[in-house]
Coordinates of C-alpha atoms (C1' of nucleotides) in Angstrom, one line a residue:
Chain A
M672 CA -15.5 33.4 -22.9
E673 CA -15.5 32.9 -26.6
M674 CA -18.7 34.8 -27.2
T675 CA -16.6 37.9 -27.1
R676 CA -15.3 36.9 -30.5
T677 CA -18.7 37.8 -31.9
H678 CA -17.9 41.4 -30.9
G679 CA -14.5 41.4 -32.5
A680 CA -12.0 41.4 -29.6
P681 CA -9.2 39.4 -31.2
S682 CA -6.4 39.9 -28.7
F683 CA -5.7 39.9 -25.0
E684 CA -4.5 42.1 -22.1
D685 CA -1.0 41.7 -23.2
A686 CA -1.4 43.2 -26.6
C687 CA 0.7 45.8 -24.8
A688 CA 3.4 43.5 -23.9
R689 CA 3.6 42.0 -27.3
R690 CA 3.9 45.4 -29.0
G691 CA 6.4 46.4 -26.4
A692 CA 6.1 49.2 -23.9
T693 CA 7.7 52.2 -25.7
P694 CA 9.0 54.7 -23.1
T695 CA 9.8 58.0 -24.6
D696 CA 11.9 60.7 -23.1
M697 CA 9.0 63.1 -23.0
S698 CA 8.3 64.4 -19.5
C699 CA 4.9 64.0 -17.8
R700 CA 4.5 67.7 -17.5
D701 CA 4.6 68.1 -21.2
C702 CA 2.2 65.2 -21.9
A703 CA -0.6 66.2 -24.2
V704 CA -3.3 65.0 -21.8
H705 CA -1.6 66.0 -18.6
S706 CA -4.1 68.8 -17.7
R707 CA -7.1 66.5 -18.3
A708 CA -5.6 63.4 -16.6
F709 CA -5.5 62.2 -13.0
C710 CA -1.9 63.4 -12.7
A711 CA -2.9 67.0 -13.2
V712 CA -3.0 67.7 -9.5
L713 CA 0.4 66.2 -8.7
D714 CA 3.4 68.4 -7.9
D715 CA 6.6 68.5 -10.1
E716 CA 8.5 66.3 -7.8
T717 CA 5.9 63.5 -7.9
L718 CA 5.7 63.9 -11.7
V719 CA 9.4 63.1 -12.0
R720 CA 8.8 60.0 -9.9
L721 CA 5.9 59.0 -12.2
E722 CA 8.2 59.2 -15.2
A723 CA 10.2 56.3 -13.7
L724 CA 7.2 54.2 -12.9
H725 CA 5.1 54.5 -16.1
S726 CA 5.3 52.6 -19.3
Y727 CA 3.5 53.0 -22.6
C728 CA 1.3 50.7 -24.5
D729 CA 0.0 50.8 -28.0
L730 CA -3.1 49.2 -29.4
S731 CA -4.9 49.1 -32.7
G732 CA -8.6 49.1 -33.4
E733 CA -10.5 46.1 -31.9
D734 CA -7.6 45.1 -29.7
S735 CA -8.8 44.1 -26.2
L736 CA -7.0 45.9 -23.4
F737 CA -8.5 43.7 -20.6
M738 CA -11.6 41.7 -19.9
E739 CA -14.0 41.6 -17.0
G740 CA -12.5 39.2 -14.4
D741 CA -8.9 39.6 -15.5
D742 CA -6.5 40.4 -12.7
A743 CA -6.4 44.2 -12.3
T744 CA -2.7 44.7 -12.8
Y745 CA -2.5 48.0 -14.5
F746 CA -4.2 51.4 -14.3
Y747 CA -4.3 53.2 -17.7
T748 CA -4.6 56.7 -18.9
I749 CA -5.6 57.2 -22.5
L750 CA -3.1 59.4 -24.4
S751 CA -4.7 59.1 -27.8
G752 CA -7.5 57.1 -29.4
S753 CA -10.7 55.9 -27.8
F754 CA -12.0 52.9 -26.0
R755 CA -15.3 51.1 -25.4
L756 CA -16.1 49.7 -22.0
S757 CA -18.7 46.9 -21.9
K758 CA -20.4 44.3 -19.8
L759 CA -21.6 41.0 -21.1
L760 CA -24.4 38.6 -20.2
P761 CA -23.4 34.9 -20.2
D762 CA -25.2 34.4 -23.6
G763 CA -23.2 37.1 -25.2
R764 CA -25.7 40.0 -25.1
R765 CA -23.6 43.1 -24.6
Q766 CA -24.1 46.6 -23.1
I767 CA -21.5 49.2 -23.7
T768 CA -21.4 51.3 -20.6
G769 CA -19.4 54.1 -22.0
F770 CA -16.7 55.3 -24.3
A771 CA -13.4 56.6 -22.9
L772 CA -11.5 59.4 -24.5
P773 CA -8.0 60.9 -24.2
G774 CA -7.2 62.1 -20.6
E775 CA -9.6 59.7 -19.0
F776 CA -8.4 56.7 -17.1
I777 CA -9.5 53.1 -17.4
G778 CA -8.9 50.1 -15.2
L779 CA -9.6 51.4 -11.7
S780 CA -11.4 48.7 -9.8
L781 CA -12.6 47.9 -6.4
G782 CA -11.5 44.3 -6.1
E783 CA -8.6 42.2 -7.5
T784 CA -10.1 42.0 -11.0
Y785 CA -11.4 44.4 -13.7
D786 CA -15.1 44.9 -13.6
C787 CA -15.7 45.5 -17.4
N788 CA -14.2 44.8 -20.8
A789 CA -12.1 47.5 -22.4
E790 CA -11.4 47.5 -26.1
A791 CA -9.7 50.0 -28.4
L792 CA -12.0 51.6 -31.0
T793 CA -9.0 53.0 -33.0
V794 CA -5.3 53.0 -32.9
S795 CA -4.6 54.1 -29.4
K796 CA -1.8 55.0 -27.0
L797 CA -1.9 54.5 -23.3
C798 CA 0.2 55.4 -20.3
R799 CA 0.1 52.8 -17.6
F800 CA 1.1 52.2 -14.0
T801 CA 0.8 49.1 -11.9
V802 CA -2.0 49.2 -9.5
T803 CA 0.6 48.7 -6.7
D804 CA 2.5 51.8 -7.8
L805 CA -0.7 53.8 -8.1
K806 CA -1.8 52.9 -4.6
Q807 CA 1.6 53.9 -3.3
I808 CA 1.5 57.3 -5.1
G809 CA -2.0 57.8 -3.7
R810 CA -0.8 57.2 -0.2
E811 CA 1.9 59.8 -0.6
N812 CA -0.2 62.3 -2.5
P813 CA -3.6 62.7 -0.9
E814 CA -4.8 65.2 -3.5
M815 CA -4.7 62.4 -6.1
E816 CA -7.6 60.6 -4.4
G817 CA -9.6 63.7 -4.6
R818 CA -8.8 64.0 -8.3
L819 CA -9.8 60.3 -8.9
L820 CA -13.0 61.0 -6.9
T821 CA -13.9 63.9 -9.1
M822 CA -13.2 61.9 -12.3
T823 CA -15.1 58.9 -11.0
H824 CA -18.0 61.1 -10.1
T825 CA -18.1 62.5 -13.5
T826 CA -18.3 59.0 -14.9
L827 CA -21.1 58.2 -12.5
N828 CA -23.0 61.3 -13.7
Y829 CA -22.7 60.1 -17.3
A830 CA -23.8 56.6 -16.2
Q831 CA -26.9 58.1 -14.5
D832 CA -27.8 60.1 -17.5
H833 CA -27.3 57.0 -19.6
M834 CA -29.7 55.0 -17.4
L835 CA -32.4 57.6 -18.1
L836 CA -31.7 57.2 -21.8
L837 CA -31.7 53.4 -21.7
G838 CA -34.8 53.1 -19.5
R839 CA -37.0 55.8 -20.7
M840 CA -36.2 57.1 -24.2
N841 CA -37.3 55.8 -27.6
A842 CA -35.0 55.0 -30.5
K843 CA -35.1 58.5 -32.1
E844 CA -34.4 60.2 -28.8
K845 CA -31.6 57.8 -28.0
V846 CA -29.8 58.4 -31.3
A847 CA -30.3 62.2 -31.1
S848 CA -29.0 62.1 -27.5
F849 CA -26.0 60.0 -28.5
L850 CA -25.1 62.4 -31.3
C851 CA -25.4 65.5 -29.0
S852 CA -23.2 63.9 -26.3
L853 CA -20.6 62.8 -28.9
M854 CA -20.5 66.4 -30.2
K855 CA -20.1 67.8 -26.7
R856 CA -17.4 65.4 -25.5
T857 CA -15.2 65.5 -28.6
A858 CA -15.5 69.3 -28.9
G859 CA -12.4 69.9 -26.7
I860 CA -10.3 67.1 -28.3
D861 CA -10.6 67.0 -32.1
Q862 CA -12.8 69.7 -33.6
T863 CA -13.7 68.3 -37.0
S864 CA -15.8 71.1 -38.4
D865 CA -19.6 70.6 -38.3
H866 CA -19.3 66.9 -39.0
I867 CA -19.5 64.4 -36.2
S868 CA -17.2 61.5 -36.8
L869 CA -18.3 58.1 -35.5
P870 CA -15.2 56.1 -34.5
M871 CA -17.4 53.1 -33.6
S872 CA -19.4 50.7 -35.7
R873 CA -23.3 50.5 -35.9
S874 CA -23.0 47.4 -33.6
D875 CA -21.2 49.5 -31.0
I876 CA -23.8 52.2 -31.2
A877 CA -26.6 49.7 -30.9
D878 CA -25.0 48.0 -27.9
Y879 CA -24.5 51.5 -26.3
L880 CA -28.0 52.6 -26.8
G881 CA -29.8 49.3 -26.1
L882 CA -31.0 48.9 -29.6
T883 CA -30.3 46.6 -32.6
I884 CA -28.1 47.6 -35.5
E885 CA -31.1 47.6 -37.8
T886 CA -33.0 50.0 -35.5
V887 CA -29.9 52.3 -35.3
S888 CA -29.7 52.3 -39.1
R889 CA -33.4 53.0 -39.6
T890 CA -33.3 55.7 -37.0
F891 CA -30.4 57.5 -38.8
I892 CA -32.4 57.4 -42.0
R893 CA -35.5 58.7 -40.2
L894 CA -33.5 61.7 -38.8
K895 CA -32.2 62.3 -42.3
N896 CA -35.7 62.2 -43.8
D897 CA -36.7 64.7 -41.1
K898 CA -33.9 67.0 -42.4
I899 CA -32.2 67.0 -39.0
I900 CA -29.0 65.3 -40.2
S901 CA -27.2 64.3 -43.3
L902 CA -25.1 61.2 -43.7
P903 CA -22.1 61.9 -46.0
D904 CA -20.8 58.4 -45.3
H905 CA -21.1 55.6 -42.7
A906 CA -18.6 57.1 -40.3
R907 CA -19.8 60.7 -40.4
V908 CA -22.9 62.7 -39.5
K909 CA -23.6 66.3 -40.4
V910 CA -26.1 68.2 -38.2
D911 CA -28.5 70.3 -40.3
D912 CA -31.0 71.3 -37.6
M913 CA -29.2 71.6 -34.3
T914 CA -32.3 72.9 -32.5
A915 CA -34.4 70.0 -33.6
L916 CA -31.7 67.5 -32.6
V917 CA -31.2 69.0 -29.2
S918 CA -34.9 69.1 -28.5
L919 CA -35.2 65.4 -29.4
A920 CA -32.2 64.6 -27.3
E921 CA -33.7 66.3 -24.2
G922 CA -36.7 64.0 -24.5
Chain B
M1387 CA -41.5 71.4 -12.2
E1388 CA -44.9 70.3 -11.3
M1389 CA -44.8 67.0 -13.1
T1390 CA -42.9 65.7 -10.1
R1391 CA -46.3 65.7 -8.4
T1392 CA -47.2 62.8 -10.5
H1393 CA -44.6 60.8 -8.7
G1394 CA -45.7 61.9 -5.3
A1395 CA -43.0 64.2 -4.0
P1396 CA -45.1 66.6 -2.0
S1397 CA -42.5 68.5 0.0
F1398 CA -39.2 70.2 -0.5
E1399 CA -35.6 70.2 0.5
D1400 CA -36.5 71.8 3.8
A1401 CA -38.7 69.1 5.0
C1402 CA -35.7 68.7 7.3
A1403 CA -35.8 72.2 8.5
R1404 CA -39.6 72.1 9.1
R1405 CA -39.3 68.9 11.1
G1406 CA -36.4 70.4 13.0
A1407 CA -32.9 69.0 13.1
T1408 CA -32.8 66.8 16.2
P1409 CA -29.3 66.5 17.5
T1410 CA -28.9 63.7 20.1
D1411 CA -26.1 63.3 22.4
M1412 CA -25.0 60.0 20.9
S1413 CA -21.4 60.0 19.8
C1414 CA -20.4 59.4 16.1
R1415 CA -18.3 56.4 17.2
D1416 CA -21.4 54.7 18.6
C1417 CA -23.6 55.5 15.5
A1418 CA -25.3 52.4 14.1
V1419 CA -24.1 53.0 10.6
H1420 CA -20.6 54.3 11.5
S1421 CA -18.7 51.3 10.2
R1422 CA -20.5 51.4 6.8
A1423 CA -20.5 55.2 6.5
F1424 CA -17.9 57.6 4.9
C1425 CA -16.8 58.5 8.4
A1426 CA -15.6 55.0 9.2
V1427 CA -12.0 55.9 8.3
L1428 CA -11.8 59.1 10.4
D1429 CA -9.8 59.1 13.6
D1430 CA -11.4 59.7 17.1
E1431 CA -10.3 63.3 17.2
T1432 CA -12.0 64.1 13.9
L1433 CA -15.1 62.3 15.0
V1434 CA -15.4 64.5 18.0
R1435 CA -15.2 67.5 15.6
L1436 CA -17.9 65.9 13.4
E1437 CA -20.2 65.7 16.4
A1438 CA -20.2 69.5 16.6
L1439 CA -20.8 70.0 12.9
H1440 CA -23.5 67.5 12.1
S1441 CA -27.2 67.8 12.5
Y1442 CA -30.0 65.3 12.0
C1443 CA -33.0 65.3 9.8
D1444 CA -36.1 63.2 9.7
L1445 CA -38.4 62.5 6.8
S1446 CA -41.4 60.3 6.3
G1447 CA -42.3 58.3 3.2
E1448 CA -42.6 60.2 -0.1
D1449 CA -40.9 63.3 1.4
S1450 CA -38.5 64.9 -1.0
L1451 CA -35.0 65.5 0.3
F1452 CA -33.8 67.5 -2.6
M1453 CA -34.4 67.9 -6.3
E1454 CA -32.1 68.0 -9.3
G1455 CA -30.9 71.6 -9.8
D1456 CA -31.4 72.6 -6.1
D1457 CA -28.4 74.3 -4.5
A1458 CA -26.2 71.5 -3.1
T1459 CA -26.1 72.7 0.5
Y1460 CA -25.9 69.5 2.5
F1461 CA -24.3 66.2 2.2
Y1462 CA -26.3 63.4 3.9
T1463 CA -25.6 60.0 5.4
I1464 CA -28.6 57.7 5.8
L1465 CA -29.0 56.5 9.4
S1466 CA -32.2 54.6 8.8
G1467 CA -34.8 54.2 6.1
S1468 CA -34.2 54.2 2.4
F1469 CA -34.3 56.6 -0.5
R1470 CA -34.9 56.6 -4.2
L1471 CA -32.6 58.6 -6.5
S1472 CA -34.1 59.6 -9.8
K1473 CA -33.7 61.7 -13.0
L1474 CA -36.6 63.1 -15.0
L1475 CA -37.1 64.0 -18.6
P1476 CA -38.9 67.4 -19.2
D1477 CA -42.2 65.6 -20.0
G1478 CA -42.1 63.7 -16.6
R1479 CA -40.8 60.4 -17.7
R1480 CA -38.7 59.1 -14.8
Q1481 CA -35.7 56.8 -14.3
I1482 CA -34.8 55.7 -10.8
T1483 CA -31.0 55.4 -10.9
G1484 CA -30.8 53.6 -7.6
F1485 CA -32.0 53.1 -4.1
A1486 CA -29.9 54.2 -1.2
L1487 CA -29.7 52.3 2.1
P1488 CA -28.5 53.0 5.6
G1489 CA -24.8 53.9 5.8
E1490 CA -24.7 55.2 2.2
F1491 CA -24.4 58.9 1.5
I1492 CA -26.5 61.1 -0.8
G1493 CA -26.0 64.5 -2.1
L1494 CA -22.4 64.5 -3.2
S1495 CA -22.2 66.5 -6.4
L1496 CA -19.7 67.9 -8.8
G1497 CA -21.1 71.3 -9.3
E1498 CA -23.1 73.8 -7.2
T1499 CA -26.3 71.9 -7.5
Y1500 CA -27.6 68.4 -6.9
D1501 CA -27.7 66.2 -10.0
C1502 CA -30.7 64.0 -9.2
N1503 CA -33.8 63.9 -7.1
A1504 CA -33.8 62.2 -3.7
E1505 CA -37.0 61.1 -2.0
A1506 CA -37.6 59.0 1.1
L1507 CA -39.3 55.6 0.6
T1508 CA -40.1 55.2 4.2
V1509 CA -39.7 57.0 7.5
S1510 CA -36.0 57.9 7.5
K1511 CA -33.4 59.5 9.6
L1512 CA -30.3 61.3 8.1
C1513 CA -27.1 62.8 9.5
R1514 CA -26.0 65.8 7.5
F1515 CA -23.1 68.2 7.1
T1516 CA -22.9 71.3 5.0
V1517 CA -20.9 70.8 1.9
T1518 CA -18.6 73.5 3.1
D1519 CA -17.8 71.7 6.3
L1520 CA -17.4 68.4 4.5
K1521 CA -14.8 69.9 2.1
Q1522 CA -13.0 71.3 5.1
I1523 CA -12.9 67.9 6.8
G1524 CA -11.7 66.4 3.5
R1525 CA -8.8 68.8 3.3
E1526 CA -7.7 67.9 6.8
N1527 CA -8.3 64.2 6.5
P1528 CA -7.0 62.9 3.2
E1529 CA -8.1 59.4 4.0
M1530 CA -11.7 60.6 3.7
E1531 CA -11.4 61.2 0.0
G1532 CA -10.2 57.7 -0.5
R1533 CA -13.2 56.4 1.4
L1534 CA -15.6 58.6 -0.7
L1535 CA -13.8 57.3 -3.8
T1536 CA -14.4 53.7 -2.9
M1537 CA -18.0 54.3 -2.1
T1538 CA -18.6 56.3 -5.3
H1539 CA -16.9 53.6 -7.2
T1540 CA -19.2 51.0 -5.7
T1541 CA -22.2 53.1 -6.8
L1542 CA -20.6 53.4 -10.3
N1543 CA -20.4 49.6 -10.4
Y1544 CA -24.0 49.2 -9.5
A1545 CA -24.8 51.8 -12.2
Q1546 CA -22.9 49.8 -14.8
D1547 CA -24.6 46.6 -13.9
H1548 CA -27.9 48.4 -14.1
M1549 CA -27.1 49.7 -17.6
L1550 CA -26.7 46.1 -18.7
L1551 CA -30.1 45.3 -17.2
L1552 CA -31.8 48.3 -18.7
G1553 CA -30.3 47.9 -22.2
R1554 CA -30.2 44.2 -22.6
M1555 CA -32.6 42.3 -20.4
N1556 CA -36.2 41.4 -20.9
A1557 CA -39.0 42.0 -18.3
K1558 CA -38.6 38.6 -16.6
E1559 CA -34.9 38.9 -16.3
K1560 CA -35.2 42.5 -15.0
V1561 CA -37.6 41.6 -12.3
A1562 CA -35.6 38.5 -11.2
S1563 CA -32.4 40.5 -11.2
F1564 CA -34.1 43.2 -9.1
L1565 CA -35.3 40.7 -6.5
C1566 CA -31.8 39.1 -6.3
S1567 CA -30.0 42.4 -5.8
L1568 CA -32.6 43.5 -3.2
M1569 CA -32.0 40.3 -1.3
K1570 CA -28.2 40.7 -1.4
R1571 CA -28.2 44.4 -0.5
T1572 CA -30.6 44.1 2.5
A1573 CA -29.0 40.9 3.8
G1574 CA -26.6 42.8 6.0
I1575 CA -29.2 45.4 7.2
D1576 CA -32.5 43.9 8.1
Q1577 CA -32.7 40.1 7.7
T1578 CA -36.4 39.4 7.3
S1579 CA -36.4 35.6 7.0
D1580 CA -36.9 34.2 3.5
H1581 CA -39.3 37.0 2.5
I1582 CA -38.1 39.9 0.5
S1583 CA -39.9 43.0 1.6
L1584 CA -40.4 45.7 -1.0
P1585 CA -40.3 49.1 0.5
M1586 CA -41.2 50.7 -2.8
S1587 CA -44.3 50.9 -4.9
R1588 CA -44.9 49.1 -8.2
S1589 CA -44.4 52.5 -9.9
D1590 CA -41.0 52.8 -8.3
I1591 CA -40.0 49.3 -9.4
A1592 CA -41.2 50.1 -12.9
D1593 CA -39.3 53.3 -13.1
Y1594 CA -36.2 51.5 -11.8
L1595 CA -36.4 48.7 -14.3
G1596 CA -37.4 50.7 -17.3
L1597 CA -40.9 49.1 -17.5
T1598 CA -44.5 50.1 -16.9
I1599 CA -46.4 49.2 -13.7
E1600 CA -48.6 46.8 -15.7
T1601 CA -45.6 44.9 -17.0
V1602 CA -44.1 44.7 -13.5
S1603 CA -47.4 43.4 -12.2
R1604 CA -47.8 40.8 -15.0
T1605 CA -44.1 39.7 -14.6
F1606 CA -44.6 39.0 -10.9
I1607 CA -47.6 36.9 -11.8
R1608 CA -45.6 35.0 -14.4
L1609 CA -42.8 34.3 -11.9
K1610 CA -45.5 33.0 -9.5
N1611 CA -47.0 30.8 -12.2
D1612 CA -43.6 29.4 -12.9
K1613 CA -43.4 28.5 -9.2
I1614 CA -40.3 30.6 -8.7
I1615 CA -41.9 33.0 -6.2
S1616 CA -45.0 33.5 -4.1
L1617 CA -46.7 36.8 -3.3
P1618 CA -48.1 36.8 0.3
D1619 CA -49.0 40.4 -0.1
H1620 CA -48.2 43.5 -2.3
A1621 CA -45.2 44.4 -0.3
R1622 CA -43.6 41.0 0.1
V1623 CA -42.1 38.3 -2.1
K1624 CA -41.1 34.8 -1.0
V1625 CA -38.5 33.0 -3.1
D1626 CA -39.5 29.3 -3.7
D1627 CA -36.9 28.4 -6.3
M1628 CA -33.8 30.4 -5.7
T1629 CA -31.8 28.5 -8.4
A1630 CA -34.3 29.4 -11.1
L1631 CA -34.5 33.0 -9.9
V1632 CA -30.7 33.4 -9.9
S1633 CA -30.3 31.8 -13.3
L1634 CA -33.0 34.2 -14.7
A1635 CA -31.3 37.1 -13.1
E1636 CA -27.9 36.3 -14.6
G1637 CA -29.5 36.5 -18.1
Chain C
dC1003 C1' -69.6 51.4 5.2
dG1004 C1' -68.2 54.5 1.4
dG1005 C1' -64.1 56.7 -0.9
dG1006 C1' -59.7 56.6 -2.7
dT1007 C1' -55.4 55.0 -4.0
dG1008 C1' -52.5 51.4 -5.7
dA1009 C1' -52.4 46.9 -8.0
dT1010 C1' -54.2 43.8 -11.1
dT1011 C1' -56.3 42.1 -15.3
dG1012 C1' -57.9 42.2 -20.1
dA1013 C1' -58.0 43.7 -25.0
dC1014 C1' -55.7 46.0 -28.3
dT1015 C1' -51.7 48.5 -30.4
dC1016 C1' -47.3 49.5 -31.9
dA1017 C1' -42.3 50.3 -31.6
dA1018 C1' -38.6 47.7 -32.0
dT1019 C1' -36.8 43.1 -33.0
dT1020 C1' -36.1 39.2 -35.8
dC1021 C1' -35.1 37.0 -39.9
dA1022 C1' -33.8 37.4 -44.6
dA1023 C1' -32.2 39.6 -48.6
dT1024 C1' -29.7 43.2 -50.7
dT1025 C1' -26.5 46.9 -51.2
dC1026 C1' -22.2 49.2 -50.2
dA1027 C1' -17.3 49.9 -49.3
dG1028 C1' -12.8 48.7 -48.7
dG1029 C1' -9.2 45.5 -49.7
dT1030 C1' -6.8 41.9 -52.6
dG1031 C1' -4.9 39.8 -56.3
dG1032 C1' -4.8 38.7 -61.2
Chain D
dC738 C1' -7.5 48.8 -63.4
dC739 C1' -11.1 46.0 -62.5
dA740 C1' -13.4 41.8 -60.9
dC741 C1' -14.0 39.5 -56.9
dC742 C1' -14.5 38.8 -52.0
dT743 C1' -15.9 39.9 -47.4
dG744 C1' -17.9 42.1 -43.6
dA745 C1' -20.6 46.0 -42.5
dA746 C1' -24.7 48.6 -43.3
dT747 C1' -29.1 49.0 -45.2
dT748 C1' -33.7 47.7 -46.5
dG749 C1' -38.0 44.9 -46.4
dA750 C1' -41.5 41.9 -44.4
dA751 C1' -43.3 39.5 -40.6
dT752 C1' -43.4 38.9 -35.6
dT753 C1' -43.6 39.9 -30.8
dG754 C1' -42.8 41.8 -26.2
dA755 C1' -44.0 45.4 -23.8
dG756 C1' -46.9 49.5 -23.8
dT757 C1' -51.4 51.8 -23.8
dC758 C1' -56.0 52.3 -22.5
dA759 C1' -59.8 51.0 -19.8
dA760 C1' -62.0 48.4 -16.3
dT761 C1' -62.0 46.0 -12.1
dC762 C1' -60.3 44.5 -7.8
dA763 C1' -58.3 44.9 -3.0
dC764 C1' -57.0 47.1 0.7
dC765 C1' -56.6 50.9 3.9
dC766 C1' -58.5 54.6 6.5
dG767 C1' -61.6 57.7 8.2

DNA sequence: CGGGTGATTGACTCAATTCAATTCAGGTGG
DNA sequence: CCACCTGAATTGAATTGAGTCAATCACCCG
């Protein structure tokens, strides 16, 4: 599986272990992402139990959390940072199926193994449970499955919208749509004025939108020439004409 | 919303009502799709209750079951036939996000309204519950949410594989991949020898694969010229070189 | 046997890719 | 502090795979 190297995933599943799980004495109820996370529906008593079962895990940018086919040992909740989830073809072509943000979970899978690759985009902190523990908690707390269902369904909705983008939009619409969704999704988490910050590389954007890096680059320039956005630097975008951007994004 | 006409969805949500719900006296336990459906995990007592709550609904090919934005009144399980699920851009461009087969459910949504269009491909029979009743059953039967979670997760997995196809495969790989998945999915339901039957039109295949009908047509011919498939008629495909087809499909 | 729809085929176009420089930005060490 | 290095991003030129447009064909169905 060395073709993943070409996408810069230097380390493995146990980046966590290497860095050491760093339990803190903060309670689950006070966790910054509690209200957004799967555990939001659990009662206080269960939360206390969770505190005994969880461990933490820190990654820096480009670290791989797990790869498709690895044994699905842990279930993770993102505390801070962001992740890219991807699938690969045998020859290395990559499709990023989504970006995961704080509060969201990663690593839930149907079988024994993970079904996608997960890599940190930035310095990130995760809270993890073993899949075994998670299943046990689920059995004892039926409301949790409902919560996981809702969250999985939200992801499915994103996936379906993204299929429409991949299959039926042109480059300009794809980029506009990407910028709009990035704005919407990060709105609640880190409001950075009117600038959209891009935590991912051009290559990530390309593999998310089904384009090449060259086309992504050219499309940003075209949107700039159309006076719809400005590009203060590589990692930031300022929206100058929101109406035009949204109307492009809608198709 | 008249652009949907161009995709041949002549009727509305209440095709059901028009045709009349046709309750039979068959019990849920004896239902042909019971073991595959969401209700497989419910106990006998609950199944008896379901029998009082459900109604049936018949559609013929091209009938629309519901459209994106319609009030999500019913939750449906497919008893026979097949459906296409799609999303539209305002100008009518369409992406088919998936095909639904007997045993699978359609119509589960996060909000008050359906989030995609659902149309019958063939004569079809559905079993339906009101969303209100379904929620009630869910509250009383926690194992049902787990079942819905698994089924939704399966759909999400298909969606992620399909994103890889849409974003990163060429026409030949897309068509090969489509034929392989059709073979795999229908294997358990209606085994029709070594012929794959295509219940959907070229236009449906095109909108599923993110291609045009012309390209789909040309690609079938190219696969035929490569001696990988034969085309006895428009609605059927015979696989002559499975190895080559699979290796194309993998990318 | 005509009419109509869906599928195929052909000729041409073009949006996006490919390949090849070039520029830019951030980090390092003298 | 600046020259150098490296990987990422941009830019340019040439290519091409899939799309568009326009017939034509094949098959139902009345």
